[in-house]
Coordinates of C-alpha atoms and ligand atoms in Angstrom, one line a residue:
M1 CA -19.3 7.3 -18.5
N2 CA -17.8 9.9 -20.8
L3 CA -19.3 13.2 -19.9
F4 CA -18.6 14.5 -23.3
N5 CA -20.3 11.9 -25.4
K6 CA -23.3 12.8 -27.4
S7 CA -25.9 11.1 -25.3
F8 CA -24.6 12.9 -22.2
L9 CA -24.8 16.3 -24.0
A10 CA -28.3 15.5 -25.2
A11 CA -29.3 14.4 -21.7
A12 CA -27.6 17.4 -20.1
L13 CA -29.5 19.8 -22.4
V14 CA -32.8 18.2 -21.6
C15 CA -32.2 17.7 -17.9
C16 CA -30.2 20.9 -17.2
A17 CA -33.0 22.7 -15.4
S18 CA -33.9 19.9 -13.2
V19 CA -30.3 19.2 -12.3
Q20 CA -29.7 22.8 -11.3
A21 CA -32.9 22.7 -9.3
F22 CA -31.4 19.8 -7.3
S23 CA -30.1 21.7 -4.2
Q24 CA -27.1 20.5 -2.3
A25 CA -29.2 20.1 0.8
D26 CA -31.7 17.8 -1.0
N27 CA -28.9 15.7 -2.3
A28 CA -26.9 15.4 0.9
P29 CA -25.3 12.0 1.4
Q30 CA -27.2 9.6 3.7
N31 CA -26.2 6.9 6.1
L32 CA -22.5 7.3 5.7
P33 CA -20.0 5.5 8.0
T34 CA -19.3 7.5 11.1
D35 CA -15.8 6.2 11.8
Y36 CA -13.6 8.0 9.3
L37 CA -10.4 9.6 10.4
T38 CA -11.2 13.0 11.9
P39 CA -10.1 16.5 10.7
S40 CA -8.1 16.8 13.9
F41 CA -6.2 13.6 13.0
H42 CA -5.2 15.0 9.6
A43 CA -4.4 18.4 11.1
G44 CA -2.2 16.7 13.6
R45 CA -0.4 14.8 10.9
R46 CA 0.2 18.1 9.0
Q47 CA 1.6 19.7 12.1
A48 CA 3.9 16.7 12.7
L49 CA 5.2 17.0 9.2
R50 CA 5.7 20.8 9.7
D51 CA 7.7 20.1 12.9
M52 CA 10.1 17.9 10.9
M53 CA 10.5 20.3 8.0
P54 CA 13.6 22.5 7.7
A55 CA 13.3 26.3 8.0
N56 CA 11.8 28.1 5.0
S57 CA 10.3 25.0 3.3
V58 CA 7.0 23.8 1.9
A59 CA 5.7 20.3 1.3
V60 CA 3.6 19.9 -1.8
I61 CA 1.4 16.8 -2.2
F62 CA -0.7 16.0 -5.2
A63 CA -3.7 13.8 -5.7
Y64 CA -3.1 10.6 -7.7
P65 CA -4.1 10.7 -11.4
E66 CA -7.3 9.1 -12.6
R67 CA -6.5 6.0 -14.8
V68 CA -8.4 4.5 -17.7
F69 CA -10.0 1.1 -17.3
S70 CA -11.7 0.9 -20.7
K71 CA -12.0 3.7 -23.3
D72 CA -14.2 6.2 -21.6
V73 CA -14.5 4.3 -18.3
N74 CA -12.0 5.0 -15.5
Y75 CA -10.8 2.7 -12.7
V76 CA -12.5 3.4 -9.5
Y77 CA -10.5 6.4 -8.2
H78 CA -8.0 5.7 -5.4
Q79 CA -6.4 8.6 -3.6
N80 CA -2.7 9.1 -3.1
P81 CA -2.2 7.6 0.4
D82 CA 0.0 10.5 1.4
L83 CA -2.6 13.1 0.5
Y84 CA -5.3 11.1 2.2
Y85 CA -3.1 10.9 5.3
F86 CA -2.5 14.6 5.5
S87 CA -6.0 15.7 4.5
G88 CA -8.7 13.0 4.3
Y89 CA -9.5 14.2 0.8
K90 CA -10.5 11.4 -1.6
E91 CA -11.0 13.2 -4.9
P92 CA -8.7 13.8 -7.9
D93 CA -7.3 17.1 -9.3
A94 CA -6.0 18.5 -6.1
V95 CA -2.8 19.8 -4.5
L96 CA -2.0 20.5 -0.9
L97 CA 0.8 22.9 0.2
V98 CA 2.0 22.7 3.8
F99 CA 4.3 25.6 4.8
K100 CA 6.9 25.4 7.6
E101 CA 6.3 29.1 8.5
V102 CA 3.2 31.2 8.5
Q103 CA 3.0 33.1 5.2
A104 CA 1.8 36.7 5.2
D105 CA -1.0 37.5 2.8
G106 CA -2.1 41.1 3.1
D107 CA -4.0 41.5 6.4
S108 CA -4.3 37.8 6.7
S109 CA -1.9 34.8 6.8
Y110 CA -1.9 31.0 6.2
N111 CA 0.4 28.1 6.7
E112 CA -1.4 25.7 4.4
L113 CA -3.2 26.0 1.1
F114 CA -5.5 23.4 -0.5
F115 CA -6.5 23.5 -4.2
V116 CA -9.4 21.1 -4.8
R117 CA -11.7 19.9 -7.5
H118 CA -14.5 22.4 -8.2
R119 CA -18.2 21.5 -7.7
D120 CA -20.2 20.8 -10.9
P121 CA -23.9 19.9 -10.3
Q122 CA -24.3 18.4 -13.8
R123 CA -21.2 16.2 -13.5
E124 CA -22.1 15.3 -10.0
S125 CA -25.4 14.0 -11.1
W126 CA -23.5 11.5 -13.3
T127 CA -20.4 10.6 -11.4
G128 CA -21.1 11.4 -7.8
R129 CA -20.9 14.2 -5.2
R130 CA -17.9 16.4 -4.8
L131 CA -16.8 18.2 -1.6
G132 CA -15.8 21.3 -3.3
V133 CA -14.2 24.3 -1.5
S134 CA -17.0 24.7 1.1
G135 CA -17.1 20.9 1.8
V136 CA -13.4 20.8 2.3
K137 CA -13.7 23.7 4.7
T138 CA -16.6 22.3 6.7
K139 CA -16.0 18.6 6.6
L140 CA -12.2 18.4 6.5
G141 CA -11.5 21.5 8.6
F142 CA -9.2 23.4 6.2
K143 CA -9.3 27.3 6.2
R144 CA -7.6 28.3 3.0
V145 CA -9.2 26.3 0.2
Y146 CA -9.5 27.2 -3.5
N147 CA -10.7 25.6 -6.7
S148 CA -7.9 23.9 -8.4
D149 CA -8.1 26.2 -11.4
E150 CA -7.0 29.1 -9.1
F151 CA -3.5 27.6 -8.4
A152 CA -2.0 29.0 -11.6
K153 CA -2.8 32.6 -10.7
F154 CA -2.5 32.3 -6.9
P155 CA 0.1 34.8 -5.7
I156 CA 2.7 32.6 -4.1
D157 CA 6.3 32.9 -4.9
L158 CA 7.7 29.4 -4.4
K159 CA 11.1 30.6 -5.6
K160 CA 11.5 32.4 -2.3
I161 CA 11.2 29.1 -0.5
K162 CA 14.6 27.4 0.2
T163 CA 13.4 23.8 0.2
I164 CA 10.5 22.5 -1.7
I165 CA 9.6 19.0 -0.5
Y166 CA 7.7 16.9 -2.9
D167 CA 7.2 13.3 -4.1
D168 CA 7.9 11.8 -7.5
L169 CA 5.8 13.7 -10.0
P170 CA 4.0 11.4 -12.4
D171 CA 4.9 12.2 -16.0
D172 CA 2.1 10.2 -17.7
V173 CA -0.9 12.2 -16.7
G174 CA -3.6 12.5 -19.3
G175 CA -6.4 15.1 -19.6
G176 CA -5.6 18.7 -19.2
G177 CA -7.6 21.9 -18.9
A178 CA -8.0 24.4 -16.1
G179 CA -7.7 22.9 -12.7
S180 CA -6.7 19.4 -13.9
L181 CA -3.9 17.5 -12.3
K182 CA -1.9 18.0 -15.5
E183 CA -2.2 21.7 -15.1
L184 CA -1.5 21.7 -11.4
L185 CA 1.7 19.7 -12.0
S186 CA 2.9 22.0 -14.7
T187 CA 2.1 25.1 -12.7
F188 CA 4.0 23.7 -9.8
K189 CA 7.1 23.0 -11.9
T190 CA 7.0 26.5 -13.3
K191 CA 6.4 28.3 -9.9
G192 CA 9.0 26.2 -8.1
E193 CA 11.5 26.0 -11.0
I194 CA 11.4 22.2 -10.5
Q195 CA 13.9 20.5 -12.8
D196 CA 13.2 17.0 -14.1
V197 CA 15.4 14.7 -12.1
D198 CA 16.6 11.2 -12.7
K199 CA 14.3 9.3 -10.2
G200 CA 16.6 6.3 -10.3
L201 CA 19.6 8.3 -9.2
V202 CA 17.7 10.1 -6.5
N203 CA 16.5 6.8 -5.2
D204 CA 19.9 5.3 -5.2
L205 CA 21.5 8.2 -3.4
N206 CA 18.7 7.9 -0.8
L207 CA 19.4 4.2 -0.4
I208 CA 23.1 4.8 0.0
S209 CA 22.4 7.4 2.7
R210 CA 20.0 5.3 4.6
Y211 CA 21.4 1.8 4.3
G212 CA 25.0 2.1 3.3
T213 CA 27.5 0.8 5.8
P214 CA 31.2 -0.3 5.5
K215 CA 29.9 -3.9 5.7
N216 CA 27.7 -3.7 2.6
I217 CA 30.0 -1.4 0.5
D218 CA 30.7 -4.2 -2.0
R219 CA 27.0 -4.8 -2.6
I220 CA 26.5 -1.1 -3.1
I221 CA 29.3 -0.8 -5.6
A222 CA 28.1 -4.0 -7.4
Y223 CA 24.6 -2.4 -7.6
I224 CA 25.8 0.9 -8.9
K225 CA 28.4 -0.2 -11.4
P226 CA 26.0 -1.4 -14.1
R227 CA 24.4 2.1 -14.0
I228 CA 27.4 4.3 -14.2
S229 CA 27.4 4.6 -17.9
Q230 CA 24.0 6.5 -17.7
D231 CA 24.4 10.3 -18.0
A232 CA 22.8 11.1 -14.7
Y233 CA 25.2 8.8 -12.8
K234 CA 28.2 9.9 -14.9
N235 CA 27.5 13.5 -14.1
N236 CA 26.9 13.0 -10.4
A237 CA 30.0 13.9 -8.3
L238 CA 29.0 11.7 -5.3
I239 CA 28.5 8.6 -7.4
Q240 CA 31.8 9.2 -9.2
E241 CA 33.6 9.7 -5.9
L242 CA 32.3 6.4 -4.5
V243 CA 33.0 4.4 -7.7
N244 CA 36.5 5.8 -8.1
K245 CA 37.5 5.1 -4.5
P246 CA 35.2 2.4 -3.1
D247 CA 36.3 2.2 0.5
S248 CA 34.6 2.8 3.9
A249 CA 36.0 6.3 4.4
T250 CA 34.6 7.4 1.0
L251 CA 31.3 5.8 1.7
M252 CA 31.0 7.7 5.0
D253 CA 32.0 10.9 3.3
V254 CA 29.5 10.5 0.5
K255 CA 26.7 9.7 3.0
A256 CA 27.5 12.8 5.0
K257 CA 27.4 14.9 1.8
I258 CA 24.1 13.4 0.7
D259 CA 22.7 14.1 4.2
A260 CA 24.0 17.7 4.2
S261 CA 22.1 18.7 1.1
P262 CA 19.1 16.5 0.8
S263 CA 16.8 16.8 -2.2
G264 CA 13.2 17.8 -1.8
L265 CA 12.3 14.3 -3.0
S266 CA 14.5 12.5 -0.5
L267 CA 13.1 14.7 2.4
F268 CA 9.6 13.8 1.4
E269 CA 10.4 10.1 1.5
K270 CA 12.2 10.5 4.8
F271 CA 9.5 12.5 6.6
T272 CA 6.5 10.4 5.3
T273 CA 8.4 7.2 6.1
E274 CA 9.0 8.3 9.6
L275 CA 5.5 9.5 10.2
R276 CA 3.5 6.8 8.5
G277 CA 5.8 4.0 9.8
V278 CA 4.4 4.3 13.3
K279 CA 0.7 4.3 13.6
T280 CA -1.4 6.6 15.8
P281 CA -4.2 5.2 18.0
E282 CA -6.8 6.6 15.4
E283 CA -5.1 4.7 12.6
L284 CA -4.8 1.5 14.6
V285 CA -8.6 1.4 15.1
L286 CA -9.1 1.4 11.3
L287 CA -6.2 -0.9 10.6
K288 CA -7.3 -3.4 13.2
K289 CA -10.8 -3.4 11.7
S290 CA -9.5 -4.0 8.2
V291 CA -7.4 -7.0 9.4
E292 CA -10.3 -8.3 11.5
I293 CA -12.7 -8.1 8.5
S294 CA -10.1 -9.9 6.3
S295 CA -9.6 -12.6 8.9
I296 CA -13.4 -13.3 9.2
A297 CA -13.5 -13.5 5.4
H298 CA -10.6 -16.0 5.3
A299 CA -12.5 -18.2 7.9
E300 CA -15.7 -18.0 5.8
A301 CA -13.8 -19.0 2.6
M302 CA -12.4 -22.0 4.4
R303 CA -15.9 -23.0 5.5
A304 CA -17.4 -22.4 2.1
V305 CA -14.7 -24.1 0.0
K306 CA -15.6 -27.2 -2.1
P307 CA -13.3 -29.0 -4.5
Q308 CA -15.7 -28.1 -7.4
M309 CA -15.5 -24.4 -6.6
G310 CA -13.6 -22.0 -8.9
E311 CA -10.8 -19.7 -7.7
Q312 CA -12.9 -16.7 -8.6
E313 CA -15.8 -17.9 -6.7
L314 CA -13.8 -18.2 -3.5
E315 CA -12.5 -14.7 -4.2
G316 CA -16.1 -13.5 -4.5
I317 CA -17.0 -15.0 -1.1
M318 CA -14.2 -13.1 0.6
L319 CA -15.2 -9.9 -1.2
Y320 CA -18.8 -10.3 -0.1
V321 CA -17.6 -10.5 3.5
H322 CA -15.4 -7.4 3.1
K323 CA -18.3 -5.4 1.7
H324 CA -20.7 -6.8 4.3
Y325 CA -18.5 -5.3 7.0
G326 CA -18.0 -2.0 5.2
A327 CA -14.6 -2.4 3.6
E328 CA -14.7 -0.3 0.4
D329 CA -12.0 -2.2 -1.4
E330 CA -9.2 -4.6 -1.4
G331 CA -5.7 -3.4 -0.6
Y332 CA -4.2 -5.3 -3.6
P333 CA -5.5 -7.7 -6.2
P334 CA -6.7 -10.9 -4.5
I335 CA -4.6 -13.9 -4.9
V336 CA -6.5 -17.3 -4.9
G337 CA -4.3 -20.1 -6.3
A338 CA -5.1 -23.8 -6.1
G339 CA -2.3 -26.5 -6.4
A340 CA 0.4 -25.3 -8.9
N341 CA -1.1 -21.8 -8.9
G342 CA -0.3 -21.5 -5.2
C343 CA 3.4 -21.6 -6.2
I344 CA 3.1 -18.4 -8.2
L345 CA 3.7 -15.7 -5.6
H346 CA 1.5 -12.9 -6.9
Y347 CA -0.9 -15.0 -9.0
E348 CA -3.9 -12.7 -9.8
E349 CA -5.8 -14.5 -12.6
N350 CA -7.8 -16.7 -10.2
S351 CA -9.1 -18.3 -13.3
A352 CA -9.1 -22.1 -12.5
T353 CA -12.7 -23.2 -12.8
K354 CA -12.3 -25.6 -9.9
V355 CA -9.8 -25.9 -7.1
D356 CA -10.2 -29.7 -7.0
N357 CA -8.8 -31.7 -4.1
Q358 CA -5.8 -29.4 -3.8
L359 CA -4.2 -26.9 -1.4
V360 CA -5.7 -23.5 -1.9
L361 CA -3.5 -20.4 -1.1
M362 CA -5.5 -17.2 -0.6
D363 CA -3.7 -14.0 -0.1
V364 CA -6.6 -11.5 0.2
G365 CA -6.8 -8.3 2.3
A366 CA -9.6 -5.8 2.7
E367 CA -9.1 -2.0 2.6
Y368 CA -11.1 -0.2 5.2
H369 CA -11.2 3.6 5.1
G370 CA -7.9 3.5 3.3
Y371 CA -6.1 1.0 5.6
S372 CA -5.1 -2.3 4.0
A373 CA -4.9 -5.7 5.6
D374 CA -2.6 -8.4 4.2
V375 CA -3.6 -11.9 5.2
T376 CA -2.8 -15.3 3.7
R377 CA -4.1 -18.7 4.5
T378 CA -3.5 -22.0 2.8
F379 CA -5.9 -24.9 3.3
P380 CA -6.9 -28.2 1.7
S381 CA -10.2 -27.8 -0.2
N382 CA -11.4 -31.3 1.0
G383 CA -10.5 -30.6 4.6
K384 CA -7.6 -32.9 5.0
F385 CA -3.9 -32.0 4.5
T386 CA -1.8 -34.8 3.0
E387 CA 1.2 -35.9 5.0
E388 CA 3.5 -33.9 2.7
Q389 CA 1.3 -30.8 2.7
K390 CA 1.1 -30.9 6.5
A391 CA 4.9 -31.2 6.8
I392 CA 5.5 -28.1 4.7
Y393 CA 2.7 -26.3 6.4
Q394 CA 4.2 -27.0 9.8
I395 CA 7.6 -25.6 8.8
V396 CA 6.0 -22.4 7.7
Y397 CA 3.9 -22.2 10.9
D398 CA 6.9 -22.8 13.1
A399 CA 8.9 -20.1 11.4
Q400 CA 6.0 -17.7 11.9
E401 CA 5.8 -18.6 15.6
E402 CA 9.5 -17.9 16.1
V403 CA 9.3 -14.6 14.2
F404 CA 6.3 -13.5 16.3
K405 CA 8.5 -13.7 19.3
L406 CA 10.8 -11.0 17.8
C407 CA 8.0 -8.6 17.0
K408 CA 8.8 -6.1 19.7
D409 CA 10.3 -2.7 20.2
G410 CA 14.1 -2.5 19.8
I411 CA 14.6 -5.7 17.7
K412 CA 16.4 -5.2 14.5
Y413 CA 14.0 -5.5 11.6
G414 CA 16.6 -7.5 9.7
D415 CA 16.6 -10.2 12.5
L416 CA 13.1 -11.3 11.4
E417 CA 14.5 -12.3 8.0
T418 CA 17.6 -14.0 9.5
K419 CA 15.4 -16.1 11.8
T420 CA 13.0 -17.1 9.0
R421 CA 15.9 -18.3 6.8
E422 CA 17.5 -20.1 9.6
I423 CA 14.3 -22.1 10.4
L424 CA 13.1 -22.7 6.9
S425 CA 16.6 -23.8 5.7
S426 CA 17.2 -26.2 8.6
R427 CA 13.8 -27.8 8.3
L428 CA 14.0 -28.2 4.5
I429 CA 17.4 -29.9 4.9
Q430 CA 15.8 -32.3 7.5
L431 CA 13.1 -33.2 4.9
G432 CA 15.8 -33.7 2.2
I433 CA 14.3 -31.0 0.0
I434 CA 17.6 -29.0 0.0
K435 CA 21.1 -30.0 1.0
D436 CA 22.6 -26.7 1.7
A437 CA 21.1 -23.8 3.7
K438 CA 22.2 -21.3 1.0
D439 CA 19.6 -23.0 -1.3
V440 CA 16.6 -22.0 0.8
G441 CA 15.9 -19.1 -1.6
K442 CA 14.9 -21.6 -4.2
Y443 CA 11.7 -22.4 -2.3
Y444 CA 11.5 -19.2 -0.2
P445 CA 12.0 -16.4 -2.8
H446 CA 10.6 -13.4 -1.0
G447 CA 11.0 -11.5 2.3
V448 CA 9.2 -12.3 5.5
S449 CA 7.8 -8.9 6.3
H450 CA 6.8 -5.4 5.3
H451 CA 5.1 -2.5 6.9
L452 CA 1.3 -2.3 6.5
G453 CA -1.0 0.7 6.5
L454 CA -2.4 3.0 3.9
D455 CA -0.3 1.1 1.4
V456 CA -0.2 -2.7 1.6
H457 CA 3.6 -2.4 1.3
D458 CA 3.6 0.6 3.5
K459 CA 6.0 3.3 4.1
G460 CA 8.2 2.6 7.2
E461 CA 11.8 2.1 8.3
Y462 CA 13.2 -1.2 7.0
G463 CA 16.9 -0.7 8.0
G464 CA 16.6 0.0 11.7
N465 CA 14.9 -1.3 14.8
L466 CA 11.2 -2.1 15.3
K467 CA 9.3 0.4 17.2
A468 CA 6.1 0.1 19.2
G469 CA 3.2 1.2 17.1
M470 CA 4.5 -0.2 13.8
V471 CA 2.3 -2.7 12.1
I472 CA 4.1 -5.3 10.0
T473 CA 3.3 -8.6 8.2
V474 CA 4.9 -11.9 9.1
E475 CA 4.7 -14.1 6.0
P476 CA 7.0 -17.0 5.5
G477 CA 6.3 -19.3 2.7
I478 CA 7.5 -22.4 0.8
Y479 CA 6.7 -23.0 -2.8
I480 CA 7.8 -26.1 -4.6
P481 CA 6.7 -26.0 -8.3
A482 CA 6.6 -29.1 -10.4
G483 CA 10.0 -30.0 -11.8
S484 CA 11.9 -28.8 -8.7
P485 CA 15.0 -30.8 -7.9
C486 CA 13.5 -32.8 -5.0
D487 CA 11.3 -35.8 -4.5
K488 CA 8.2 -35.5 -6.7
K489 CA 6.0 -36.0 -3.7
W490 CA 6.6 -32.4 -2.7
W491 CA 5.8 -30.9 -6.1
N492 CA 3.0 -28.3 -6.4
I493 CA 2.9 -27.6 -2.7
G494 CA 2.8 -23.9 -2.1
V495 CA 2.2 -22.7 1.4
R496 CA 2.2 -19.1 2.7
I497 CA 0.8 -18.1 6.1
E498 CA 0.7 -14.3 6.5
D499 CA -0.4 -12.5 9.6
D500 CA -0.5 -8.8 10.6
V501 CA 1.3 -7.9 13.8
L502 CA 1.2 -4.7 15.9
I503 CA 4.7 -4.2 17.5
G504 CA 4.4 -3.6 21.2
K505 CA 6.9 -2.5 23.9
T506 CA 7.5 -6.0 25.2
E507 CA 5.6 -8.3 22.7
G508 CA 3.7 -8.2 19.4
T509 CA 0.0 -8.6 19.0
V510 CA -1.2 -10.7 16.1
L511 CA -4.2 -8.8 14.7
S512 CA -5.3 -11.6 12.3
I513 CA -6.1 -14.2 15.0
D514 CA -9.7 -14.7 13.7
A515 CA -8.3 -16.5 10.6
P516 CA -7.6 -20.1 11.7
R517 CA -3.9 -20.8 11.5
K518 CA -2.9 -24.1 13.2
W519 CA -3.4 -27.0 10.8
Q520 CA -5.9 -28.7 13.2
D521 CA -8.0 -25.5 13.3
V522 CA -7.8 -25.1 9.6
E523 CA -9.1 -28.7 9.0
K524 CA -11.8 -28.1 11.6
T525 CA -13.0 -24.9 10.0
V526 CA -13.1 -26.4 6.5
A527 CA -15.5 -29.0 7.9
E528 CA -17.8 -26.3 9.4
K529 CA -20.9 -25.0 7.7
S530 CA -20.8 -21.8 5.8
I531 CA -23.4 -19.1 5.3
F532 CA -22.8 -19.8 1.6
D533 CA -23.7 -23.6 1.9
G534 CA -26.9 -24.9 0.3
G535 CA -27.9 -21.7 -1.5
R536 CA -28.8 -21.9 -5.2
L537 CA -28.9 -19.1 -7.6
F538 CA -32.0 -18.9 -9.8
P539 CA -32.0 -19.7 -12.6
A540 CA -29.2 -22.2 -12.1
F541 CA -26.7 -22.9 -14.8
K542 CA -25.9 -26.4 -13.6
Ligands
LIG601 N1 -0.2 -9.5 -0.7 C1 1.0 -9.0 -1.0 C2 2.1 -9.4 -0.1 O1 1.9 -10.3 0.7 O2 3.1 -8.7 0.1
MN602 MN1 2.5 -9.2 2.5
MN603 MN1 -0.1 -10.9 1.2

């Protein structure tokens, strides 16, 4: 609701006295979950960040902007996962500063500052409670907390700090006014003399530094060449050096130079990737719960499915189960695609009014206290795979089984992809769907894995080896849209099976085991009774 519209103003004038009489104690939240990450978890993460930071540096982390859903209605707010990770704060219009060294401040000192959204009883009576300065102190354990409108005049001289570490700053933030994110960003740019940078170039230098090797130099040059006419690339000495003399020695020299003077942006990416890529025990409790809730929801959707059900209705069943078990949200827009729709990788419309006697692909994951699951199951709505569907399903299943065996400490992350392609291609050749292994990408157009955590496609190291404590997805898939150059009997079969795996020292643990996966178990589950069976809404439309 727009707090500035006339009806609000009228209501506010009428209700003002009673709102102000509403004390914070009377209005304390009731019956909240008790398993949120603790202040000591977040403090530990800030210390781990500080330990990685170079001398005389500060890390600056902003809240995500609010976004418009419809005119004067915003999307439900979602915090920047990095700010949540380091603070537990879930509100907009905030900035956190983590200093490497203790900063003197008269008789006192600090090594972190947090500017947060101010309390406002009137607005809170419309749009919900705010922690405010005192709540952030008592509930999140910060010592130096201020209202966000105090950042502009706060006496810190960021120009004295050698390295300012920060993430991409959004340049499309609306609103404004004292203490708004827009003001915080502009204050930061002024205080820190932050220049606008070409984010594409920073990203590319980062990629070269992290993943460039003499083996892939041709790919790197091929990637950069189309960009070198852009000013930022033309004026960058390192890019020019590499393009003018594209050999291994130059690549190694360029990498060393990038590493010797890293930008604040690339350091932020590097440190948060390293920290968030390996989960702590506290995080694993929440991530496991998120995956478990999602797995139970998948099983229930299998039990509930009927050919006359719509894609959205199946989505709703899963969302009900998520909410039932306390998941606040989904980690990404649910994908529920029947038949041909199952061949669209990130199909989000879910608009078919019935799934009919077809395969249904559901890629749906809950978000529990910030942690996202990512689970996909594919099942026949009538409980029986056709021979062709079963053959494709089994290939995907077998690829997954082989990749699970690699989910352990020390294995090269890239080996998971190599193994997947090897299995999918050889089996597609056996079925006569492709003739040459290099064509596997026609039917398997995505990667087999990504990190999972506060972001569904989480921060984490993709170029090196797996480490115990990482959580990744294993998600092979085969999609054969109508018109594909193979026997028609395969058309419109789309199968993805996606599980979430905790990397262990000697083996991985599949966290999503409660979602049936073997084709026999899937058929059995579809035949079972659901809690949604037999119910009838009143009044019924049909
Ligand atoms: N659900 C998005 C993905 O599987 O990556
Ligand atoms: Mn995924
Ligand atoms: Mn997925």
